[in-house]
């Protein structure tokens, strides 16, 4: 079936402006798709423990089987190949390759990623690896309190160096962390994610340790690999709801906590002063040398973009207008924020090349007669690609776009109730069905490649 709802103007803008080596991809993470939670020597992660706590996951599900990708990776790489993807972003489960998070390596765990990398190589798909996508080995949580402790920083660096030593020459990039804001804020301040704590001071200390772990990992990996290294941050740009001083100030704080709290130490070696003031006694304890460690030169910056924050200080708060609708997560669709935000990042931070490492939507998809007519998702992606093209035309150096996600999967505390995938997954049979958006993305990539004007020389 050919679906030609993409706009020719988007294609034209993209094919004229994008970098010659621009990569089209899709992303996943280990805990969300692999399953095989204790197979071949794998250790448990904090998400296994979190799922076991009653009331934590909307549908009381867990990650023991998930999409069974551990056993179906060949089929899944075949799906990527069918879409014509250039690149695939996935994460390594730390506890699969080092069950206790320190000490012995699990060769059977590394062998799985060896097989995956070989299958991707045969399919001509470039692997982009993330080292930490939220699945801390449970043993480190039990022993040290996980990211609450500085002790985890060197352990993460050891793990990173081992992955880089083994796989560095076979992957296109390695990112240290995925979305440290989520780990710290959702995991430690509002208890939505593992390990489910509610303590802002702890959350900020965790964010500091995560960034130290990022810096230490980059330093350790540089010694063993030449592969491009970076970090993946989730940015949700804040907009004041109304032209009120209170909304404007609150939006600035929201931006500080989500964007600048991570960008400033990583790219400037300092925390934003207004946010330190705002946090007061909840600001993290920072020791001499910590900020130098965090401030490592990077080869790329991964940005995960889904929506914006609409900040209102009124009671009740003014709701986001949602002129382009809301996703099944309740997130406002607001693609123009992507253009503005990328331009801002590039002006304020002069970052290394950017990858959109995640962008996508959860949708109330229905599989009817073997088809998922997810026109909303097609529109979402089309609009975000337009926004991306505008940012590139304004001079932002973007090198790739990864749709989140390749497959419907375990959406953390929402369990299997939210579907983000290009492929519908029937969790009872593990059957994958290409949604209309997958076919659209395939046709879009093909059309993009055929229109691309060959560069002289
Ligand atoms: O599913 C998550 C992913 O693990 C991290 N970024 C956001 C996605 C959608 O919520």
Tab-separated table of N, CA, C and O in Angstrom, residues 7-127:
chain	number	residue	atom	x	y	z
A	7	UNK	N	3.958	15.996	2.679
A	7	UNK	CA	3.873	17.145	1.805
A	7	UNK	C	5.148	17.276	0.989
A	7	UNK	O	6.255	17.040	1.481
A	8	UNK	N	4.954	17.623	-0.259
A	8	UNK	CA	6.106	17.785	-1.139
A	8	UNK	C	6.994	18.926	-0.674
A	8	UNK	O	8.197	18.885	-0.838
A	9	UNK	N	6.355	19.931	-0.051
A	9	UNK	CA	7.179	21.059	0.391
A	9	UNK	C	8.110	20.619	1.527
A	9	UNK	O	9.253	21.048	1.600
A	10	UNK	N	7.615	19.722	2.405
A	10	UNK	CA	8.492	19.220	3.479
A	10	UNK	C	9.678	18.507	2.859
A	10	UNK	O	10.835	18.715	3.236
A	11	UNK	N	9.368	17.648	1.888
A	11	UNK	CA	10.425	16.872	1.245
A	11	UNK	C	11.459	17.773	0.597
A	11	UNK	O	12.655	17.561	0.715
A	12	UNK	N	10.940	18.791	-0.100
A	12	UNK	CA	11.833	19.701	-0.808
A	12	UNK	C	12.738	20.419	0.182
A	12	UNK	O	13.963	20.440	0.023
A	13	UNK	N	12.102	20.948	1.246
A	13	UNK	CA	12.886	21.670	2.256
A	13	UNK	C	13.945	20.771	2.866
A	13	UNK	O	15.104	21.156	3.026
A	14	UNK	N	13.525	19.537	3.174
A	14	UNK	CA	14.471	18.625	3.819
A	14	UNK	C	15.574	18.217	2.860
A	14	UNK	O	16.748	18.218	3.205
A	15	UNK	N	15.191	17.873	1.622
A	15	UNK	CA	16.216	17.348	0.723
A	15	UNK	C	17.223	18.432	0.343
A	15	UNK	O	18.363	18.138	0.054
A	16	UNK	N	16.791	19.698	0.408
A	16	UNK	CA	17.743	20.762	0.077
A	16	UNK	C	18.653	21.119	1.250
A	16	UNK	O	19.768	21.558	1.061
A	17	UNK	N	18.126	20.944	2.452
A	17	UNK	CA	18.851	21.488	3.601
A	17	UNK	C	19.624	20.496	4.455
A	17	UNK	O	20.543	20.881	5.167
A	18	UNK	N	19.194	19.235	4.453
A	18	UNK	CA	19.804	18.328	5.430
A	18	UNK	C	21.240	17.960	5.078
A	18	UNK	O	21.635	17.949	3.916
A	19	UNK	N	21.982	17.644	6.113
A	19	UNK	CA	23.379	17.251	5.970
A	19	UNK	C	23.491	16.049	5.008
A	19	UNK	O	22.632	15.170	5.036
A	20	UNK	N	24.556	15.986	4.202
A	20	UNK	CA	24.672	14.876	3.242
A	20	UNK	C	24.637	13.502	3.911
A	20	UNK	O	24.194	12.526	3.309
A	21	UNK	N	25.069	13.449	5.168
A	21	UNK	CA	25.081	12.156	5.852
A	21	UNK	C	23.916	12.027	6.846
A	21	UNK	O	23.990	11.285	7.821
A	22	UNK	N	22.823	12.751	6.612
A	22	UNK	CA	21.683	12.709	7.540
A	22	UNK	C	21.151	11.275	7.646
A	22	UNK	O	20.979	10.586	6.648
A	23	UNK	N	20.885	10.846	8.876
A	23	UNK	CA	20.435	9.461	9.095
A	23	UNK	C	18.974	9.423	9.551
A	23	UNK	O	18.589	10.134	10.468
A	24	UNK	N	18.214	8.546	8.904
A	24	UNK	CA	16.817	8.311	9.300
A	24	UNK	C	16.778	7.047	10.130
A	24	UNK	O	17.285	6.007	9.696
A	25	UNK	N	16.153	7.134	11.291
A	25	UNK	CA	16.183	5.961	12.156
A	25	UNK	C	14.944	5.790	12.998
A	25	UNK	O	13.942	6.513	12.851
A	26	UNK	N	15.014	4.812	13.869
A	26	UNK	CA	13.987	4.595	14.892
A	26	UNK	C	14.722	4.162	16.151
A	26	UNK	O	15.864	3.685	16.091
A	27	UNK	N	14.060	4.350	17.293
A	27	UNK	CA	14.718	4.102	18.579
A	27	UNK	C	13.895	3.151	19.443
A	27	UNK	O	12.671	3.032	19.277
A	28	UNK	N	14.609	2.496	20.345
A	28	UNK	CA	13.978	1.654	21.378
A	28	UNK	C	14.870	1.717	22.621
A	28	UNK	O	15.922	2.333	22.586
A	29	UNK	N	14.463	1.036	23.683
A	29	UNK	CA	15.397	0.835	24.802
A	29	UNK	C	15.244	-0.583	25.331
A	29	UNK	O	14.187	-1.214	25.177
A	30	UNK	N	16.302	-1.050	25.976
A	30	UNK	CA	16.383	-2.453	26.410
A	30	UNK	C	15.204	-2.867	27.290
A	30	UNK	O	14.492	-3.828	26.985
A	31	UNK	N	14.985	-2.135	28.383
A	31	UNK	CA	13.949	-2.562	29.336
A	31	UNK	C	12.571	-2.586	28.695
A	31	UNK	O	11.707	-3.367	29.078
A	32	UNK	N	12.378	-1.726	27.696
A	32	UNK	CA	11.046	-1.595	27.102
A	32	UNK	C	10.725	-2.670	26.065
A	32	UNK	O	9.568	-2.899	25.764
A	33	UNK	N	11.762	-3.304	25.513
A	33	UNK	CA	11.464	-4.288	24.456
A	33	UNK	C	12.089	-5.666	24.635
A	33	UNK	O	11.555	-6.649	24.124
A	34	UNK	N	13.215	-5.755	25.333
A	34	UNK	CA	13.974	-7.014	25.265
A	34	UNK	C	13.268	-8.207	25.883
A	34	UNK	O	13.314	-9.311	25.333
A	35	UNK	N	12.664	-8.046	27.053
A	35	UNK	CA	12.166	-9.228	27.776
A	35	UNK	C	13.359	-10.047	28.256
A	35	UNK	O	14.409	-9.486	28.561
A	36	UNK	N	13.188	-11.392	28.307
A	36	UNK	CA	14.289	-12.275	28.752
A	36	UNK	C	14.946	-11.693	30.005
A	36	UNK	O	16.167	-11.572	30.090
A	37	UNK	N	14.115	-11.347	30.963
A	37	UNK	CA	14.569	-10.523	32.093
A	37	UNK	C	15.605	-11.208	32.977
A	37	UNK	O	16.378	-10.526	33.651
A	38	UNK	N	15.590	-12.569	32.965
A	38	UNK	CA	16.599	-13.236	33.812
A	38	UNK	C	17.306	-14.340	33.025
A	38	UNK	O	17.861	-15.259	33.594
A	39	UNK	N	17.252	-14.202	31.698
A	39	UNK	CA	17.806	-15.287	30.882
A	39	UNK	C	19.306	-15.140	30.682
A	39	UNK	O	19.832	-14.027	30.653
A	40	UNK	N	19.976	-16.260	30.497
A	40	UNK	CA	21.413	-16.283	30.170
A	40	UNK	C	22.237	-15.437	31.134
A	40	UNK	O	23.146	-14.715	30.714
A	41	UNK	N	21.880	-15.515	32.400
A	41	UNK	CA	22.708	-14.855	33.420
A	41	UNK	C	22.397	-13.397	33.663
A	41	UNK	O	23.098	-12.728	34.430
A	42	UNK	N	21.342	-12.860	33.047
A	42	UNK	CA	21.039	-11.434	33.251
A	42	UNK	C	20.674	-11.170	34.718
A	42	UNK	O	19.936	-11.940	35.333
A	43	UNK	N	21.141	-10.048	35.249
A	43	UNK	CA	20.724	-9.616	36.578
A	43	UNK	C	19.433	-8.811	36.477
A	43	UNK	O	19.052	-8.352	35.402
A	44	UNK	N	18.771	-8.614	37.614
A	44	UNK	CA	17.527	-7.826	37.613
A	44	UNK	C	17.856	-6.339	37.619
A	44	UNK	O	18.939	-5.927	38.041
A	45	UNK	N	16.887	-5.545	37.171
A	45	UNK	CA	17.074	-4.089	37.200
A	45	UNK	C	16.056	-3.475	38.161
A	45	UNK	O	15.120	-4.145	38.612
A	46	UNK	N	16.228	-2.172	38.423
A	46	UNK	CA	15.302	-1.497	39.339
A	46	UNK	C	13.883	-1.480	38.774
A	46	UNK	O	12.927	-1.309	39.530
A	47	UNK	N	13.729	-1.654	37.458
A	47	UNK	CA	12.378	-1.696	36.911
A	47	UNK	C	11.704	-3.038	37.178
A	47	UNK	O	10.479	-3.106	37.260
A	48	UNK	N	12.485	-4.117	37.318
A	48	UNK	CA	11.877	-5.393	37.732
A	48	UNK	C	11.314	-5.221	39.141
A	48	UNK	O	10.183	-5.629	39.415
A	49	UNK	N	12.102	-4.594	40.008
A	49	UNK	CA	11.635	-4.416	41.396
A	49	UNK	C	10.437	-3.476	41.447
A	49	UNK	O	9.470	-3.714	42.165
A	50	UNK	N	10.497	-2.380	40.675
A	50	UNK	CA	9.433	-1.372	40.697
A	50	UNK	C	8.111	-1.985	40.221
A	50	UNK	O	7.054	-1.751	40.806
A	51	UNK	N	8.189	-2.778	39.136
A	51	UNK	CA	6.965	-3.408	38.608
A	51	UNK	C	6.352	-4.363	39.633
A	51	UNK	O	5.139	-4.580	39.633
A	52	UNK	N	7.195	-4.912	40.487
A	52	UNK	CA	6.682	-5.878	41.472
A	52	UNK	C	5.954	-5.187	42.631
A	52	UNK	O	5.260	-5.829	43.408
A	53	UNK	N	6.103	-3.847	42.734
A	53	UNK	CA	5.419	-3.125	43.820
A	53	UNK	C	3.990	-2.809	43.398
A	53	UNK	O	3.782	-2.153	42.379
A	54	UNK	N	3.001	-3.264	44.170
A	54	UNK	CA	1.605	-3.048	43.784
A	54	UNK	C	1.293	-1.564	43.580
A	54	UNK	O	1.761	-0.713	44.343
A	55	UNK	N	0.536	-1.287	42.519
A	55	UNK	CA	0.060	0.079	42.281
A	55	UNK	C	1.013	0.963	41.497
A	55	UNK	O	0.660	2.090	41.152
A	56	UNK	N	2.197	0.490	41.200
A	56	UNK	CA	3.165	1.345	40.495
A	56	UNK	C	2.873	1.451	38.995
A	56	UNK	O	3.109	2.484	38.380
A	57	UNK	N	2.400	0.362	38.378
A	57	UNK	CA	2.233	0.326	36.917
A	57	UNK	C	0.737	0.240	36.604
A	57	UNK	O	0.034	-0.636	37.129
A	58	UNK	N	0.271	1.161	35.755
A	58	UNK	CA	-1.163	1.285	35.462
A	58	UNK	C	-1.863	-0.055	35.240
A	58	UNK	O	-2.932	-0.296	35.796
A	59	UNK	N	-1.276	-0.909	34.393
A	59	UNK	CA	-1.954	-2.167	34.073
A	59	UNK	C	-1.334	-3.354	34.823
A	59	UNK	O	-1.503	-4.504	34.414
A	60	UNK	N	-0.598	-3.045	35.882
A	60	UNK	CA	0.041	-4.071	36.723
A	60	UNK	C	0.924	-5.022	35.914
A	60	UNK	O	1.105	-6.180	36.286
A	61	UNK	N	1.484	-4.517	34.826
A	61	UNK	CA	2.311	-5.381	33.976
A	61	UNK	C	3.772	-5.299	34.419
A	61	UNK	O	4.109	-4.611	35.374
A	62	UNK	N	4.621	-6.010	33.690
A	62	UNK	CA	6.055	-5.976	34.008
A	62	UNK	C	6.866	-6.123	32.720
A	62	UNK	O	6.303	-6.148	31.627
A	63	UNK	N	8.194	-6.234	32.898
A	63	UNK	CA	9.069	-6.246	31.712
A	63	UNK	C	9.690	-7.621	31.477
A	63	UNK	O	10.693	-7.731	30.784
A	64	UNK	N	9.056	-8.638	32.053
A	64	UNK	CA	9.680	-9.962	31.935
A	64	UNK	C	9.742	-10.452	30.495
A	64	UNK	O	10.699	-11.088	30.095
A	65	UNK	N	8.694	-10.147	29.723
A	65	UNK	CA	8.676	-10.596	28.315
A	65	UNK	C	8.731	-9.391	27.368
A	65	UNK	O	9.426	-9.411	26.346
A	66	UNK	N	8.018	-8.345	27.713
A	66	UNK	CA	7.934	-7.120	26.883
A	66	UNK	C	7.670	-7.500	25.424
A	66	UNK	O	6.693	-8.203	25.149
A	67	UNK	N	8.512	-7.087	24.491
A	67	UNK	CA	8.287	-7.414	23.069
A	67	UNK	C	9.104	-8.633	22.651
A	67	UNK	O	9.220	-8.935	21.454
A	68	UNK	N	9.706	-9.307	23.631
A	68	UNK	CA	10.495	-10.506	23.372
A	68	UNK	C	11.564	-10.262	22.295
A	68	UNK	O	11.947	-11.171	21.555
A	69	UNK	N	12.067	-9.054	22.271
A	69	UNK	CA	13.067	-8.690	21.254
A	69	UNK	C	14.346	-9.523	21.409
A	69	UNK	O	15.049	-9.778	20.425
A	70	UNK	N	14.629	-9.955	22.636
A	70	UNK	CA	15.829	-10.763	22.891
A	70	UNK	C	15.837	-11.986	21.964
A	70	UNK	O	16.884	-12.407	21.497
A	71	UNK	N	14.638	-12.540	21.733
A	71	UNK	CA	14.561	-13.718	20.862
A	71	UNK	C	14.162	-13.362	19.440
A	71	UNK	O	14.308	-14.162	18.535
A	72	UNK	N	13.604	-12.152	19.254
A	72	UNK	CA	13.050	-11.790	17.933
A	72	UNK	C	13.838	-10.672	17.265
A	72	UNK	O	13.317	-10.000	16.371
A	73	UNK	N	15.068	-10.444	17.711
A	73	UNK	CA	15.816	-9.300	17.177
A	73	UNK	C	16.031	-9.406	15.670
A	73	UNK	O	16.043	-8.398	14.968
A	74	UNK	N	16.159	-10.643	15.149
A	74	UNK	CA	16.382	-10.760	13.694
A	74	UNK	C	15.166	-10.249	12.932
A	74	UNK	O	15.290	-9.497	11.970
A	75	UNK	N	13.987	-10.680	13.412
A	75	UNK	CA	12.736	-10.217	12.790
A	75	UNK	C	12.647	-8.692	12.894
A	75	UNK	O	12.280	-8.002	11.930
A	76	UNK	N	13.015	-8.158	14.067
A	76	UNK	CA	12.900	-6.705	14.272
A	76	UNK	C	13.878	-5.930	13.394
A	76	UNK	O	13.533	-4.870	12.859
A	77	UNK	N	15.075	-6.453	13.209
A	77	UNK	CA	16.014	-5.785	12.298
A	77	UNK	C	15.459	-5.872	10.863
A	77	UNK	O	15.565	-4.920	10.089
A	78	UNK	N	14.808	-6.975	10.557
A	78	UNK	CA	14.150	-7.106	9.242
A	78	UNK	C	13.093	-6.022	9.039
A	78	UNK	O	12.958	-5.458	7.950
A	79	UNK	N	12.354	-5.704	10.112
A	79	UNK	CA	11.340	-4.640	10.005
A	79	UNK	C	12.017	-3.304	9.694
A	79	UNK	O	11.526	-2.525	8.862
A	80	UNK	N	13.130	-3.049	10.372
A	80	UNK	CA	13.864	-1.786	10.132
A	80	UNK	C	14.349	-1.731	8.692
A	80	UNK	O	14.266	-0.702	8.023
A	81	UNK	N	14.849	-2.860	8.237
A	81	UNK	CA	15.383	-2.922	6.870
A	81	UNK	C	14.260	-2.657	5.861
A	81	UNK	O	14.447	-1.935	4.887
A	82	UNK	N	13.094	-3.213	6.160
A	82	UNK	CA	11.937	-3.006	5.283
A	82	UNK	C	11.545	-1.537	5.182
A	82	UNK	O	10.984	-1.096	4.181
A	83	UNK	N	11.822	-0.768	6.225
A	83	UNK	CA	11.497	0.667	6.187
A	83	UNK	C	12.601	1.474	5.506
A	83	UNK	O	12.429	2.669	5.267
A	84	UNK	N	13.728	0.830	5.261
A	84	UNK	CA	14.856	1.557	4.657
A	84	UNK	C	15.588	2.436	5.653
A	84	UNK	O	16.182	3.453	5.280
A	85	UNK	N	15.549	2.060	6.949
A	85	UNK	CA	16.221	2.888	7.956
A	85	UNK	C	17.742	2.864	7.753
A	85	UNK	O	18.317	1.839	7.420
A	86	UNK	N	18.344	4.018	7.995
A	86	UNK	CA	19.812	4.106	7.972
A	86	UNK	C	20.387	3.725	9.317
A	86	UNK	O	21.554	3.336	9.409
A	87	UNK	N	19.598	3.931	10.374
A	87	UNK	CA	20.170	3.879	11.716
A	87	UNK	C	19.150	3.343	12.720
A	87	UNK	O	17.937	3.485	12.529
A	88	UNK	N	19.668	2.742	13.777
A	88	UNK	CA	18.827	2.208	14.851
A	88	UNK	C	19.457	2.597	16.181
A	88	UNK	O	20.637	2.373	16.411
A	89	UNK	N	18.657	3.216	17.029
A	89	UNK	CA	19.136	3.591	18.366
A	89	UNK	C	18.548	2.631	19.390
A	89	UNK	O	17.324	2.470	19.460
A	90	UNK	N	19.407	1.984	20.160
A	90	UNK	CA	18.939	1.049	21.195
A	90	UNK	C	19.835	1.197	22.410
A	90	UNK	O	20.883	1.846	22.345
A	91	UNK	N	19.422	0.604	23.526
A	91	UNK	CA	20.283	0.693	24.715
A	91	UNK	C	20.762	-0.686	25.130
A	91	UNK	O	20.125	-1.703	24.829
A	92	UNK	N	21.881	-0.682	25.812
A	92	UNK	CA	22.412	-1.904	26.421
A	92	UNK	C	21.861	-1.969	27.842
A	92	UNK	O	21.849	-0.958	28.552
A	93	UNK	N	21.377	-3.147	28.214
A	93	UNK	CA	20.922	-3.339	29.600
A	93	UNK	C	22.153	-3.658	30.447
A	93	UNK	O	22.765	-4.716	30.291
A	94	UNK	N	22.492	-2.715	31.313
A	94	UNK	CA	23.699	-2.870	32.146
A	94	UNK	C	23.693	-4.235	32.853
A	94	UNK	O	24.694	-4.976	32.841
A	95	UNK	N	22.542	-4.601	33.442
A	95	UNK	CA	22.484	-5.857	34.216
A	95	UNK	C	22.553	-7.102	33.329
A	95	UNK	O	22.729	-8.214	33.831
A	96	UNK	N	22.395	-6.925	32.011
A	96	UNK	CA	22.552	-8.093	31.132
A	96	UNK	C	24.044	-8.398	30.932
A	96	UNK	O	24.434	-9.555	30.815
A	97	UNK	N	24.847	-7.343	30.888
A	97	UNK	CA	26.273	-7.574	30.625
A	97	UNK	C	27.111	-7.580	31.909
A	97	UNK	O	28.246	-8.035	31.905
A	98	UNK	N	26.537	-7.056	32.985
A	98	UNK	CA	27.235	-7.078	34.286
A	98	UNK	C	26.137	-7.198	35.351
A	98	UNK	O	25.631	-6.196	35.869
A	99	UNK	N	25.754	-8.444	35.664
A	99	UNK	CA	24.531	-8.684	36.441
A	99	UNK	C	24.435	-7.909	37.754
A	99	UNK	O	23.343	-7.518	38.151
A	100	UNK	N	25.563	-7.666	38.421
A	100	UNK	CA	25.503	-6.971	39.708
A	100	UNK	C	25.889	-5.501	39.594
A	100	UNK	O	25.994	-4.792	40.598
A	101	UNK	N	26.175	-5.052	38.361
A	101	UNK	CA	26.566	-3.656	38.182
A	101	UNK	C	28.011	-3.406	38.574
A	101	UNK	O	28.505	-2.287	38.481
A	102	UNK	N	28.688	-4.407	39.032
A	102	UNK	CA	30.129	-4.344	39.278
A	102	UNK	C	30.637	-5.777	39.321
A	102	UNK	O	29.874	-6.729	39.455
A	103	UNK	N	31.947	-5.914	39.185
A	103	UNK	CA	32.497	-7.275	39.207
A	103	UNK	C	32.318	-7.960	37.868
A	103	UNK	O	32.410	-7.321	36.817
A	104	UNK	N	31.985	-9.261	37.933
A	104	UNK	CA	32.052	-10.118	36.743
A	104	UNK	C	31.183	-9.644	35.576
A	104	UNK	O	30.050	-9.185	35.770
A	105	UNK	N	31.745	-9.791	34.373
A	105	UNK	CA	30.983	-9.537	33.143
A	105	UNK	C	30.235	-10.802	32.756
A	105	UNK	O	30.698	-11.911	33.038
A	106	UNK	N	29.099	-10.619	32.099
A	106	UNK	CA	28.312	-11.771	31.650
A	106	UNK	C	28.513	-11.944	30.147
A	106	UNK	O	27.912	-11.212	29.349
A	107	UNK	N	29.335	-12.909	29.782
A	107	UNK	CA	29.669	-13.082	28.354
A	107	UNK	C	28.425	-13.381	27.520
A	107	UNK	O	28.322	-12.948	26.373
A	108	UNK	N	27.475	-14.117	28.090
A	108	UNK	CA	26.257	-14.441	27.328
A	108	UNK	C	25.464	-13.169	27.030
A	108	UNK	O	24.823	-13.051	25.985
A	109	UNK	N	25.528	-12.209	27.928
A	109	UNK	CA	24.846	-10.928	27.701
A	109	UNK	C	25.513	-10.150	26.585
A	109	UNK	O	24.847	-9.631	25.676
A	110	UNK	N	26.846	-10.076	26.627
A	110	UNK	CA	27.557	-9.400	25.537
A	110	UNK	C	27.289	-10.100	24.204
A	110	UNK	O	27.200	-9.464	23.158
A	111	UNK	N	27.164	-11.457	24.270
A	111	UNK	CA	26.951	-12.214	23.027
A	111	UNK	C	25.631	-11.805	22.363
A	111	UNK	O	25.532	-11.780	21.126
A	112	UNK	N	24.631	-11.473	23.170
A	112	UNK	CA	23.368	-11.019	22.563
A	112	UNK	C	23.600	-9.745	21.738
A	112	UNK	O	23.153	-9.627	20.599
A	113	UNK	N	24.304	-8.779	22.343
A	113	UNK	CA	24.528	-7.521	21.606
A	113	UNK	C	25.461	-7.738	20.420
A	113	UNK	O	25.322	-7.066	19.389
A	114	UNK	N	26.381	-8.699	20.533
A	114	UNK	CA	27.216	-9.087	19.383
A	114	UNK	C	26.336	-9.549	18.216
A	114	UNK	O	26.531	-9.129	17.080
A	115	UNK	N	25.375	-10.401	18.553
A	115	UNK	CA	24.488	-10.932	17.501
A	115	UNK	C	23.657	-9.803	16.896
A	115	UNK	O	23.470	-9.733	15.684
A	116	UNK	N	23.162	-8.928	17.765
A	116	UNK	CA	22.349	-7.802	17.272
A	116	UNK	C	23.190	-6.918	16.343
A	116	UNK	O	22.742	-6.538	15.246
A	117	UNK	N	24.415	-6.603	16.768
A	117	UNK	CA	25.272	-5.732	15.943
A	117	UNK	C	25.592	-6.391	14.608
A	117	UNK	O	25.616	-5.732	13.562
A	118	UNK	N	25.817	-7.682	14.635
A	118	UNK	CA	26.136	-8.394	13.389
A	118	UNK	C	24.917	-8.362	12.452
A	118	UNK	O	25.053	-8.142	11.244
A	119	UNK	N	23.736	-8.553	13.018
A	119	UNK	CA	22.517	-8.544	12.195
A	119	UNK	C	22.297	-7.146	11.606
A	119	UNK	O	21.909	-7.008	10.444
A	120	UNK	N	22.563	-6.119	12.392
A	120	UNK	CA	22.428	-4.740	11.891
A	120	UNK	C	23.459	-4.478	10.787
A	120	UNK	O	23.155	-3.855	9.767
A	121	UNK	N	24.663	-4.990	10.996
A	121	UNK	CA	25.716	-4.795	9.970
A	121	UNK	C	25.285	-5.424	8.647
A	121	UNK	O	25.364	-4.800	7.591
A	122	UNK	N	24.775	-6.650	8.730
A	122	UNK	CA	24.333	-7.341	7.513
A	122	UNK	C	23.204	-6.578	6.831
A	122	UNK	O	23.073	-6.597	5.617
A	123	UNK	N	22.378	-5.899	7.639
A	123	UNK	CA	21.235	-5.157	7.087
A	123	UNK	C	21.634	-3.749	6.649
A	123	UNK	O	20.794	-2.995	6.138
A	124	UNK	N	22.870	-3.370	6.875
A	124	UNK	CA	23.332	-2.028	6.473
A	124	UNK	C	22.745	-0.921	7.337
A	124	UNK	O	22.534	0.202	6.872
A	125	UNK	N	22.467	-1.224	8.603
A	125	UNK	CA	21.867	-0.231	9.518
A	125	UNK	C	22.890	0.161	10.579
A	125	UNK	O	23.501	-0.708	11.216
A	126	UNK	N	23.059	1.473	10.771
A	126	UNK	CA	24.100	1.938	11.704
A	126	UNK	C	23.581	1.941	13.139
A	126	UNK	O	22.581	2.589	13.440
A	127	UNK	N	24.293	1.269	14.031
A	127	UNK	CA	23.846	1.179	15.432
A	127	UNK	C	24.279	2.387	16.258
A	127	UNK	O	25.446	2.770	16.243
